[in-house]
XYZ file of C-alpha atoms in Angstrom:
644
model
C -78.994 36.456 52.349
C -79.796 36.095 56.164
C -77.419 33.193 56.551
C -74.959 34.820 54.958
C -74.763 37.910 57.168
C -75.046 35.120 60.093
C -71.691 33.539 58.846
C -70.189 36.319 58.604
C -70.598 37.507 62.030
C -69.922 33.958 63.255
C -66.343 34.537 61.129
C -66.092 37.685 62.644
C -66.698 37.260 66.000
C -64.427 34.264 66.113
C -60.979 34.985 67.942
C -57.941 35.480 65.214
C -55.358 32.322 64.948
C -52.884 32.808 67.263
C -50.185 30.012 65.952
C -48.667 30.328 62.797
C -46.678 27.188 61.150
C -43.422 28.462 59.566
C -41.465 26.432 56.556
C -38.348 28.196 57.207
C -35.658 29.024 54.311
C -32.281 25.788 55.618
C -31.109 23.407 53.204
C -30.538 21.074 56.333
C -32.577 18.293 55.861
C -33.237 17.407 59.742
C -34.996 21.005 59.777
C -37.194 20.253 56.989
C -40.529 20.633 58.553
C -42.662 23.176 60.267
C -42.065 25.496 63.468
C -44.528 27.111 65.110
C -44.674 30.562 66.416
C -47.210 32.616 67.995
C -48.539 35.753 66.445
C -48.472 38.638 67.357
C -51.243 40.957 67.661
C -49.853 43.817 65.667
C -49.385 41.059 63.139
C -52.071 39.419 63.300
C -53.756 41.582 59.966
C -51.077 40.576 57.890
C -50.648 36.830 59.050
C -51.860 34.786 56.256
C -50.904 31.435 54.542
C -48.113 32.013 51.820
C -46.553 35.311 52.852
C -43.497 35.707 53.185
C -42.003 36.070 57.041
C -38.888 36.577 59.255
C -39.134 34.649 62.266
C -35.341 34.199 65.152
C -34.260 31.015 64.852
C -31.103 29.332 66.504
C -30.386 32.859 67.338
C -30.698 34.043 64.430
C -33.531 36.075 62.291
C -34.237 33.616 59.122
C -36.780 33.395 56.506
C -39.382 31.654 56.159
C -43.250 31.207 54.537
C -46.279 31.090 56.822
C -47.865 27.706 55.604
C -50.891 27.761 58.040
C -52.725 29.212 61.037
C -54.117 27.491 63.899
C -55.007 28.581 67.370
C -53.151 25.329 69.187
C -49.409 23.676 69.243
C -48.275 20.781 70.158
C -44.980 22.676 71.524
C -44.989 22.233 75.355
C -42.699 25.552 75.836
C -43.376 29.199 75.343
C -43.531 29.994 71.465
C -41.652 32.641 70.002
C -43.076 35.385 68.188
C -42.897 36.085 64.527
C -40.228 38.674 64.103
C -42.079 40.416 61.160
C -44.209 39.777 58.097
C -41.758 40.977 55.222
C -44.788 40.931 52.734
C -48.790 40.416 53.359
C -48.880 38.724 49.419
C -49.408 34.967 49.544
C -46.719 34.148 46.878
C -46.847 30.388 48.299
C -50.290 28.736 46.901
C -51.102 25.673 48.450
C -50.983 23.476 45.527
C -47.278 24.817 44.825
C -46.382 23.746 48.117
C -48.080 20.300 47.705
C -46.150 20.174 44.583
C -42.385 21.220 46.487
C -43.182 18.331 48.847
C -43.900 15.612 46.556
C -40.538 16.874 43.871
C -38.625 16.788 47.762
C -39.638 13.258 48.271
C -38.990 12.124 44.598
C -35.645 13.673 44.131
C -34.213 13.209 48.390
C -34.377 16.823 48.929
C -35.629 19.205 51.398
C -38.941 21.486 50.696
C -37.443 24.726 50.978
C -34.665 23.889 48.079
C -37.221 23.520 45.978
C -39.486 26.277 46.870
C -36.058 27.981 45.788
C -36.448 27.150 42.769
C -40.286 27.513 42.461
C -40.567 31.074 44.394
C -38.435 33.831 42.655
C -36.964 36.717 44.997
C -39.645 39.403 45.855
C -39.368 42.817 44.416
C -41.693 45.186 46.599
C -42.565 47.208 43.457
C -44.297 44.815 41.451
C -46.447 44.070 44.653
C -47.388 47.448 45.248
C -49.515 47.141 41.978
C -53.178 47.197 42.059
C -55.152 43.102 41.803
C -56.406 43.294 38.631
C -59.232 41.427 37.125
C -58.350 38.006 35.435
C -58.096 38.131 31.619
C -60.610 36.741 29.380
C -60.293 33.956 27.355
C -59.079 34.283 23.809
C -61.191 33.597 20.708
C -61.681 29.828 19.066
C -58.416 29.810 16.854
C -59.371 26.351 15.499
C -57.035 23.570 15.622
C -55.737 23.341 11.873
C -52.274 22.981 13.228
C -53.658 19.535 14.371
C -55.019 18.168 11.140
C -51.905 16.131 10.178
C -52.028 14.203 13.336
C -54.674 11.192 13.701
C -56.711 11.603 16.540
C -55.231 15.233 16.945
C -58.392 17.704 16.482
C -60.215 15.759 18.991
C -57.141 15.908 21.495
C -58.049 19.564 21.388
C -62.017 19.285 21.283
C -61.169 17.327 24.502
C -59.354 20.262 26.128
C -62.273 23.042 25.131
C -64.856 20.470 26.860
C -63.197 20.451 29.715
C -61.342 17.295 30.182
C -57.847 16.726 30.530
C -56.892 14.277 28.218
C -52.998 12.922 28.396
C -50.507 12.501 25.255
C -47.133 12.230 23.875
C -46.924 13.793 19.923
C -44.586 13.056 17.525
C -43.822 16.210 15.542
C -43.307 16.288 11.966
C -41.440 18.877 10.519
C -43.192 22.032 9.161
C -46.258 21.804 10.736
C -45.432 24.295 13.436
C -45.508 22.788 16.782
C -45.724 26.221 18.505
C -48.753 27.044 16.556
C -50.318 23.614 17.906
C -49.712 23.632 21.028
C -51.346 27.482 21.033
C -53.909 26.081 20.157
C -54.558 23.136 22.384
C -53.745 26.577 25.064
C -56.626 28.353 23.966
C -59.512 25.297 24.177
C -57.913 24.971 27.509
C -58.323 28.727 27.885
C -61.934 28.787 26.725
C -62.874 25.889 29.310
C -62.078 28.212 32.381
C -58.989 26.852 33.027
C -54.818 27.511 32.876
C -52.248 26.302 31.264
C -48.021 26.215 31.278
C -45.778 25.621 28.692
C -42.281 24.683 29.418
C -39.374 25.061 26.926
C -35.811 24.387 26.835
C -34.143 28.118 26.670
C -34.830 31.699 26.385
C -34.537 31.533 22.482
C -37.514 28.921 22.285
C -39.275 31.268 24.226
C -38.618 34.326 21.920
C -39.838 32.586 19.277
C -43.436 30.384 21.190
C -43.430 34.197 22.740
C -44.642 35.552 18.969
C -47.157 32.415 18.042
C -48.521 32.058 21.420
C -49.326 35.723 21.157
C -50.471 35.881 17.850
C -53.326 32.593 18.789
C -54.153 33.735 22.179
C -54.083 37.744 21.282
C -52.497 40.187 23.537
C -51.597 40.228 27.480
C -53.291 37.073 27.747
C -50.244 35.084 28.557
C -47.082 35.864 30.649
C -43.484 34.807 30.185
C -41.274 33.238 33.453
C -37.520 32.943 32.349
C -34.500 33.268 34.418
C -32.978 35.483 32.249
C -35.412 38.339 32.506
C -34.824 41.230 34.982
C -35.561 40.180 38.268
C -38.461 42.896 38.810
C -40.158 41.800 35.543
C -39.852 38.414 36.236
C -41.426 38.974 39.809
C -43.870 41.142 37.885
C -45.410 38.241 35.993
C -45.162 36.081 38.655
C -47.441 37.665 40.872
C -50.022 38.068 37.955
C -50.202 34.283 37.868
C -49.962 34.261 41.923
C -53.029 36.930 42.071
C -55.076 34.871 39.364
C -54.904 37.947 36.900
C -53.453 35.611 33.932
C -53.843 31.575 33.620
C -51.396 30.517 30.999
C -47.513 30.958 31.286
C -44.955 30.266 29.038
C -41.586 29.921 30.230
C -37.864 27.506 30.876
C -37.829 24.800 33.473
C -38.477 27.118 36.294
C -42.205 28.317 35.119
C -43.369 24.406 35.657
C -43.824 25.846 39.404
C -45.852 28.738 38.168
C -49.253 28.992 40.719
C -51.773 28.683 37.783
C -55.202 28.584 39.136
C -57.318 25.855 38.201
C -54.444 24.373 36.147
C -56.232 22.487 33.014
C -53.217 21.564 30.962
C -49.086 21.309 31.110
C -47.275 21.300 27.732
C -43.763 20.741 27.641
C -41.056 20.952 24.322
C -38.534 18.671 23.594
C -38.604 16.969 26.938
C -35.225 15.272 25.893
C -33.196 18.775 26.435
C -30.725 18.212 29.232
C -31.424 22.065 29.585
C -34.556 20.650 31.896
C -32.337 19.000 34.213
C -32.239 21.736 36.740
C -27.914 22.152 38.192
C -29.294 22.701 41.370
C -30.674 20.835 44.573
C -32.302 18.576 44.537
C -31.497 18.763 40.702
C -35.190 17.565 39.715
C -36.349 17.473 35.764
C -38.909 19.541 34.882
C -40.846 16.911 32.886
C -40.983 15.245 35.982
C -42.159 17.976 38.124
C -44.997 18.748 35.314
C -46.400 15.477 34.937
C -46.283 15.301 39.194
C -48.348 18.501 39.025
C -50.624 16.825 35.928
C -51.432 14.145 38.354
C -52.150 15.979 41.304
C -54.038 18.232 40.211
C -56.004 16.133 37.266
C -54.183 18.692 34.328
C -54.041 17.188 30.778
C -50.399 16.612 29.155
C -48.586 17.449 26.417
C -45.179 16.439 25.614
C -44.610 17.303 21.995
C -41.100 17.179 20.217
C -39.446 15.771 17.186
C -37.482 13.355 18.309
C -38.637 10.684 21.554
C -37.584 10.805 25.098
C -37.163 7.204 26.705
C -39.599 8.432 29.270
C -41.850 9.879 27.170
C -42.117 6.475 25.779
C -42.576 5.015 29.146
C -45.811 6.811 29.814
C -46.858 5.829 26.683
C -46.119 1.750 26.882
C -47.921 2.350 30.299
C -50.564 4.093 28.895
C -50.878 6.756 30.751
C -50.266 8.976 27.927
C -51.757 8.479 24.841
C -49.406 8.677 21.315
C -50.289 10.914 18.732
C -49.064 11.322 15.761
C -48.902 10.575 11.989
C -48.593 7.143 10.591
C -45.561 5.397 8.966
C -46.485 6.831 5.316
C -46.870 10.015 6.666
C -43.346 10.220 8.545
C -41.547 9.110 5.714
C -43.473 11.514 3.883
C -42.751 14.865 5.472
C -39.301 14.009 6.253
C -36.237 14.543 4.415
C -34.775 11.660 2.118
C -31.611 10.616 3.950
C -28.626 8.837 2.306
C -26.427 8.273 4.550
C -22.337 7.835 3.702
C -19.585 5.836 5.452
C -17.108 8.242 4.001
C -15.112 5.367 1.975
C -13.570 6.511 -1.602
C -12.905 3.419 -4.040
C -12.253 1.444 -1.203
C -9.846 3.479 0.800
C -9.495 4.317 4.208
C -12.950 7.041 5.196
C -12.626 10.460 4.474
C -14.136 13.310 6.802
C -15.456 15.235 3.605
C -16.996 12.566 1.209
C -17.598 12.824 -2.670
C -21.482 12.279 -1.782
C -21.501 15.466 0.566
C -19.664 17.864 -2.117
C -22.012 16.410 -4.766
C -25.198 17.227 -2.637
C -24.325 20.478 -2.090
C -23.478 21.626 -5.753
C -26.760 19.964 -6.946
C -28.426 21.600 -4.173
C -30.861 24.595 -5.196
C -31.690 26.416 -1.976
C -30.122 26.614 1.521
C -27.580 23.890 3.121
C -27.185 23.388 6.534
C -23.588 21.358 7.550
C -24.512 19.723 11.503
C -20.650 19.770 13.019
C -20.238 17.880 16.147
C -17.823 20.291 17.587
C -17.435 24.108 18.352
C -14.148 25.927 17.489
C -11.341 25.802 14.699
C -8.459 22.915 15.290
C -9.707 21.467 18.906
C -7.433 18.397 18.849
C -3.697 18.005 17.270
C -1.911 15.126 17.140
C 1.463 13.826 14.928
C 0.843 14.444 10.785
C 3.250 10.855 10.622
C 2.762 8.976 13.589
C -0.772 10.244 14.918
C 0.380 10.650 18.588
C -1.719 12.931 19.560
C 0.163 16.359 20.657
C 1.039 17.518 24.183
C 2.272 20.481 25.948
C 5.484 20.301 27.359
C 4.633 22.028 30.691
C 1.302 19.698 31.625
C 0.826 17.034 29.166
C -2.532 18.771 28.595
C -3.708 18.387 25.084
C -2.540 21.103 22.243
C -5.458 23.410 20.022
C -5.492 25.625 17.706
C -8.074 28.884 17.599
C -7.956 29.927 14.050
C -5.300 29.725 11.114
C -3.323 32.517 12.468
C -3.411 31.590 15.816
C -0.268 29.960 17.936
C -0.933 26.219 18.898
C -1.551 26.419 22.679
C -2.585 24.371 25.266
C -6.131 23.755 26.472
C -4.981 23.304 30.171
C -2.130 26.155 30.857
C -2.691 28.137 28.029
C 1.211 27.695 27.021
C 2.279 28.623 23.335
C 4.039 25.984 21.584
C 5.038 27.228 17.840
C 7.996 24.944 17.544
C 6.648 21.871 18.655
C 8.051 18.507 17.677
C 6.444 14.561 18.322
C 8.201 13.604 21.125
C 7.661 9.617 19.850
C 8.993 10.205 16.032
C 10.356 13.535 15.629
C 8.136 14.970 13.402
C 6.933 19.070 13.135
C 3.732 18.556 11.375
C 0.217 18.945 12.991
C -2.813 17.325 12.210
C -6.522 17.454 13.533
C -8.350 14.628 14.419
C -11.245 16.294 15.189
C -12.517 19.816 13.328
C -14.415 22.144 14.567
C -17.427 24.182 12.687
C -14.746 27.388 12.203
C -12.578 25.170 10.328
C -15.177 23.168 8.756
C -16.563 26.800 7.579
C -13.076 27.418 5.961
C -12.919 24.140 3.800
C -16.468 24.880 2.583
C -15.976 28.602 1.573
C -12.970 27.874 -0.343
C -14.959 24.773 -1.977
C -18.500 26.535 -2.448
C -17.802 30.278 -3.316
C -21.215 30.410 -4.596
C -22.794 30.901 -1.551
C -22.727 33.019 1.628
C -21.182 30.910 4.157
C -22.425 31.758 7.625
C -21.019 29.443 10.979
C -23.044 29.322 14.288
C -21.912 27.538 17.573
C -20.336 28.547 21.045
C -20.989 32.165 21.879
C -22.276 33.217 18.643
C -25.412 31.400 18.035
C -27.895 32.820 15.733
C -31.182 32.375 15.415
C -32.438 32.947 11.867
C -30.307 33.341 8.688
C -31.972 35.716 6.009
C -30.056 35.636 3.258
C -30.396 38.136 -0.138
C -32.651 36.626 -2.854
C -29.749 36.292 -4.944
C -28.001 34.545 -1.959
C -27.695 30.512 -1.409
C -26.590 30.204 2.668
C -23.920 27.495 3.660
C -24.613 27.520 7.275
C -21.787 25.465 9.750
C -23.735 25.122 13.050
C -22.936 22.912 16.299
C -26.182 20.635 17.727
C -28.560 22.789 18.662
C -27.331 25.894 17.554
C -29.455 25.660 13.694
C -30.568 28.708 12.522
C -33.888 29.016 10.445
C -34.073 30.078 6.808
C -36.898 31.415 5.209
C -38.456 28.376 3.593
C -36.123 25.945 5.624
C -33.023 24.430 4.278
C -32.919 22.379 0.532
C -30.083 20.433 2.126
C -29.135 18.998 5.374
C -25.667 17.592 5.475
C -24.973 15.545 9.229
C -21.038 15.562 9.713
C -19.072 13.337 12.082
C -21.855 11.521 13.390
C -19.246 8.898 14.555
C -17.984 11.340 17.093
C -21.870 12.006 17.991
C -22.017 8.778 18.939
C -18.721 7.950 20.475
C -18.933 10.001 23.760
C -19.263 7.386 26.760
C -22.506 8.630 28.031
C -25.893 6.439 29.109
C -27.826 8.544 27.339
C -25.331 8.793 24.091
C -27.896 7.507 21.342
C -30.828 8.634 22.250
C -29.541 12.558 22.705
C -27.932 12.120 19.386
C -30.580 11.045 17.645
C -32.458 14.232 19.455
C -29.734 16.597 17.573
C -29.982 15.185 14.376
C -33.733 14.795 14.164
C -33.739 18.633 15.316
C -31.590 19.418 12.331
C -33.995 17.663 9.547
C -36.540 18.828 10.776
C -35.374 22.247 9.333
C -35.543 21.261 5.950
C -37.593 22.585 3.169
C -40.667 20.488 1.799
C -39.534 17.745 -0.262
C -35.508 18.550 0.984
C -32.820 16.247 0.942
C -30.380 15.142 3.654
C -26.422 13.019 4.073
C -25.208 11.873 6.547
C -21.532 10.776 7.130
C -21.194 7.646 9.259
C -22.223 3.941 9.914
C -25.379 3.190 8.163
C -26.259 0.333 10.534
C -26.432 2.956 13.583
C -28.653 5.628 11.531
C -31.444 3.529 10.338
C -33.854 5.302 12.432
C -33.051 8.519 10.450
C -33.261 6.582 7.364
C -36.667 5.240 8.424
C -37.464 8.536 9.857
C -38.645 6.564 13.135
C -38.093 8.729 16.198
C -40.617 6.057 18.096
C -39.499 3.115 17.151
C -35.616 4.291 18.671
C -36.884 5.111 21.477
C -39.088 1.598 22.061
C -35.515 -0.050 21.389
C -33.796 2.437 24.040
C -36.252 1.322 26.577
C -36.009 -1.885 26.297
C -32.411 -1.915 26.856
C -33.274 0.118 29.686
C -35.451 -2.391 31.177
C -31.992 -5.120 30.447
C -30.003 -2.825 32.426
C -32.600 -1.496 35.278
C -32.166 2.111 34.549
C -34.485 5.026 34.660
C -37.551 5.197 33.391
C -37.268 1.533 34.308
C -35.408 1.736 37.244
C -34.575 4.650 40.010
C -31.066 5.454 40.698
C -29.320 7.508 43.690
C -26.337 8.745 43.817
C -24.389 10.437 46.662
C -20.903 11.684 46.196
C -18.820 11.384 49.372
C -15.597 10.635 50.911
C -14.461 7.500 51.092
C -14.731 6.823 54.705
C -18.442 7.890 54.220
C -19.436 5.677 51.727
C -17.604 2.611 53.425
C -20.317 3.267 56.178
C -23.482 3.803 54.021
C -22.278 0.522 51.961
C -23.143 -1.363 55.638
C -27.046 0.653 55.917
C -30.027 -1.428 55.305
C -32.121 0.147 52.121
C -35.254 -1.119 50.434
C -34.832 -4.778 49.556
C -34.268 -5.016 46.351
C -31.236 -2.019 46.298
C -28.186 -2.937 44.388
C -25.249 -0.991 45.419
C -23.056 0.181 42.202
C -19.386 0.884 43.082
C -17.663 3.236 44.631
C -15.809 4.831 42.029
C -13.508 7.853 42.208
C -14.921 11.483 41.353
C -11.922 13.803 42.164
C -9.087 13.667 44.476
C -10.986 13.784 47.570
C -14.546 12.194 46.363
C -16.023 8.708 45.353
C -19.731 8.250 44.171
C -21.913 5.323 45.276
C -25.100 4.232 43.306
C -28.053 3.019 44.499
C -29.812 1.295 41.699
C -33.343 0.138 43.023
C -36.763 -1.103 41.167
C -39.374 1.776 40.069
C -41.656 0.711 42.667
C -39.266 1.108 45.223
C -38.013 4.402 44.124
C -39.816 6.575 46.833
C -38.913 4.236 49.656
C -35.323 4.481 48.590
C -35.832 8.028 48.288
C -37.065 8.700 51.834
C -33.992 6.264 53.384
C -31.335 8.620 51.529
C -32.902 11.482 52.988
C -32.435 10.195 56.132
C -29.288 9.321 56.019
C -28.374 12.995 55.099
C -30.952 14.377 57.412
C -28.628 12.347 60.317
C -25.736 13.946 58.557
C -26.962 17.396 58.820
C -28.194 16.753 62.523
C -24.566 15.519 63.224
C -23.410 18.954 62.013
C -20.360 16.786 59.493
C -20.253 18.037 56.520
C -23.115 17.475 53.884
C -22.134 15.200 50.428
C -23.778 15.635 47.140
C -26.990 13.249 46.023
C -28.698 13.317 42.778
C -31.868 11.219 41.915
C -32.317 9.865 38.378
C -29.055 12.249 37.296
C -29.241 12.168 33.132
C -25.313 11.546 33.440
C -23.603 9.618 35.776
């Protein structure tokens, strides 16, 4: 007790910090570092590491964080003061800002972009709330929700004792993965320590918001989306911030949540391009979580039907574990899949095969129809020559909203009710490609036993509950699959040709995400068709989700893209890219192009080796970092884009 009272007077009788280091709030990468200003004495009660701060700089007042006190500078000139301290709450925890650094130096971007995204605006009201005491952990749900997985109860016994073990599951359908990962949330809980979980959008969190709740209990958890209000949102924040609640559940933006202690980050259908953050430095959030799993020794859990490329590439180099059941079981709790090239008695394919009308009459329950595109009639073209239809003002290509609705274009907006083919004459349109509207009308008129309902664009629903006298015949888009009570007796997979024919990197492997997604709403022992080339759908056939994506990564590896590879991109001028084509970069940087972007931009890629992927990193941040200093005006890089 004595030498406590002594080091507290030592701590008290030593003379306040009198520098304060200030991260302040530019995109412009030569002023990514720290300032230092002195403090003043009427702030000096306020001054502390991760408030927020207003400090003049280039003549201007500007924002900043406080990162750290000292009482010395290198600075040989007279420091400015600190202008004011805007809030005395440390909303910037030191591991968050370890974290901002190393997503800067991954993705070529500057700190304070990502604290951006990390940090959400303050709202004084939710500050001026009393600390209160941290939560206590929930109660021992079990882990039955792991039982069909080998290996998977002790993944959680792991957690409770402690340990942070690391693994990639393979979902199978029905068995709840919200429920399971709740539960791997609580042993995490019980062992003193916190947890995020990272979804793709605010209707995944609705419905992890109800089974988190329900495992954990009440107020034990709080929700960080971008579409809450901005004061709850800031709210909940500063719980986590304050160490009042440990586990958050939230979109891409909660992987920055400052969880104390953090024990364990669990992620949902990492392959979502909805994680891909739109902007600066545009990092993933799967990245960004397993950067924080490693820094701060967290356990992992990326969980989802289908299988990521990179998810596989932590697996292969084992530093996740895979979990999951075994071939019999896949096949198992899967759907049955035939699938259907469309052909009737050997004519030319049909977009509405006998197979798929015979499915759906034998069906006894709920059918689900997967339609690759949104809207009624969104491509015309020539009923006797197939030219596909114009507008006469733009060229731009000619739709149709509804079966009412004039033919207009999807450029001007131009009616065009007597149209003709301007190669043969002819005045009948036909579409190439259907949307789920139209799809919706061919099925109603076919299947008047049951309630069709469509879902796509803006009116996306999330659950169907039909009358018990009622069969549903529900037309959805990918990713837009309602839930039926008791899941869906049929799943019918439309068009996967045009799935599969966009000309995208990433083209299979998202597919295969969709259509997965979509069988894995079927009812226990359900059926499934799909329309299209049987050699391309084997995996759904085999109802492999790992073995696709062992084949996408090794064509991957062929082709030196990420996982395998890092790639850079920067969108420029010309003239600027003819310059940075002459730069030295790490030695083993190919240099991919330029191609054209727009009318006044090309793109150059930088395609490098993983292990050089930070080097190459740091050398493209200097290069705009010279820009910025040069005041020209700044170009557009992405690391690792999903598209390109």
């Amino acid at each position: 007790m004595d030498e406590q009272l002594a080091m507290l007077q030592v701590e008290a009788a030593r003379p306040p910090a009198s520098v304060a280091r200030v991260l302040i709030d530019s995109p412009l990468p030569h002023l990514d570092r720290l300032f230092d200003y002195r403090v003043p004495d009427e702030l000096a009660a306020d001054a502390r590491p991760g408030c927020r701060v207003k400090v003049r700089f280039a003549g201007k007042l500007t924002d900043g964080f406080l990162v750290e006190l000292s009482d010395s500078t290198e600075h040989q000139g007279t420091l400015a003061a600190l202008h004011k301290i805007v809030s005395p709450e440390p909303v910037l925890r030191p591991e968050v800002l370890r974290l901002a650094r190393a997503v800067a130096e991954r993705y070529a971007g500057t700190v304070t972009d990502v604290l951006r995204l990390a940090i959400p605006p303050r709202h004084a009201r939710a500050e001026a709330h009393p600390v209160g005491d941290p939560v206590s952990p929930p109660d021992d749900p079990g882990s039955a929700a792991w039982y069909p997985y080998v290996d998977g109860p002790a993944f959680v016994e792991e957690l409770a004792a402690g340990r942070s073990p690391r693994t990639v599951l393979a979902v199978l359908p029905r068995h709840e993965p919200e429920r399971a990962v709740a539960e791997a949330v609580a042993a995490t809980a019980r062992s003193g320590r916190g947890a995020i979980i990272c979804v793709p959008d605010a209707r995944d969190v609705e419905r992890w918001d109800a089974v988190v709740t329900e495992v954990l209990g009440q107020d034990r958890h709080v929700v960080l989306t971008a579409a809450q209000k901005p004061a709850a949102r800031y709210r909940s924040f500063v719980r986590v911030a304050r160490g009042e609640v440990s586990i958050v559940l939230g979109t891409r933006a909660a992987a920055y949540a400052p969880v104390r202690d953090l024990g364990l980050v669990a992620m949902w259908d990492d392959g979502d391009d909805l994680f891909a953050e739109p902007r600066a430095p545009y990092p993933h959030a799967r990245e960004v979580l397993l950067t924080r799993a490693a820094q701060q020794g967290a356990g992992v859990l990326l969980a989802s039907y289908a299988r990521s490329v990179e998810a596989q590439s932590v697996v292969e180099s084992r530093w996740c574990a895979d979990l999951g059941g075994d071939q019999a079981a896949r096949r198992r709790e899967w759907p049955q899949l035939t699938v259907t090239d469309g052909t009737e008695t050997g004519a030319a394919p049909v977009r509405l095969p006998r197979q798929v009308f015979t499915a759906i009459r034998g069906s006894g329950g709920h059918v689900l129809v997967q339609v690759p595109r949104r809207g009624y009639r969104s491509s015309l073209a020539c009923q006797r020559c197939r030219t596909p239809a114009r507008c006469r003002q733009c060229e731009g290509p000619l739709a149709q909203t509804s079966a009412r609705a004039p033919v207009v274009c999807r450029w001007c907006g131009t009616q065009d009710p007597h149209w003709r083919c301007h190669e043969c004459g002819g005045d009948r349109l036909r579409a190439p490609v259907v949307g789920q509207l139209r799809t919706a009308e061919e099925f109603a008129q076919a299947f008047t036993s049951h309630r069709v309902v469509t879902s796509g664009g803006s009116s996306v629903l999330d659950t169907v509950d039909p009358g018990p006298e009622e069969r549903a015949l529900v037309l959805a888009t990918p990713g837009a699959e309602p839930m039926v009570p008791g899941g869906y007796s049929l799943v019918v997979l439309l068009d996967t040709w045009l799935m599969l024919g966009r000309d995208e990197v990433r083209v299979v492997e998202e597919a295969h995400r969709r259509w997965f997604n979509a069988l894995a709403l079927a009812a226990h022992h359900g059926e499934a068709v799909a329309v299209g080339d049987p050699a391309s759908l084997q995996a759904l056939v085999r109802a492999d989700p790992v073995g696709l994506a062992v084949r996408q990564l090794a064509e991957r590896a062929e082709t030196h893209l990420p996982p395998i590879g890092r790639l850079a991109t920067i969108d420029a001028p010309a003239e600027v890219l003819a310059e940075l084509a002459h730069r030295s970069w790490t030695p083993h940087t190919e240099l991919l192009g330029p191609v054209p972007v727009d009318a006044d931009r090309e793109r150059l890629i930088l395609r490098a080796p993983r292990r050089e992927g930070l080097a190459l990193a740091r050398l493209v941040k200097q290069a705009s970092a010279e820009r910025s200093a040069a005041k020209l005006p700044a170009w557009r890089v992405q690391v690792d884009p999903i598209d390109f």
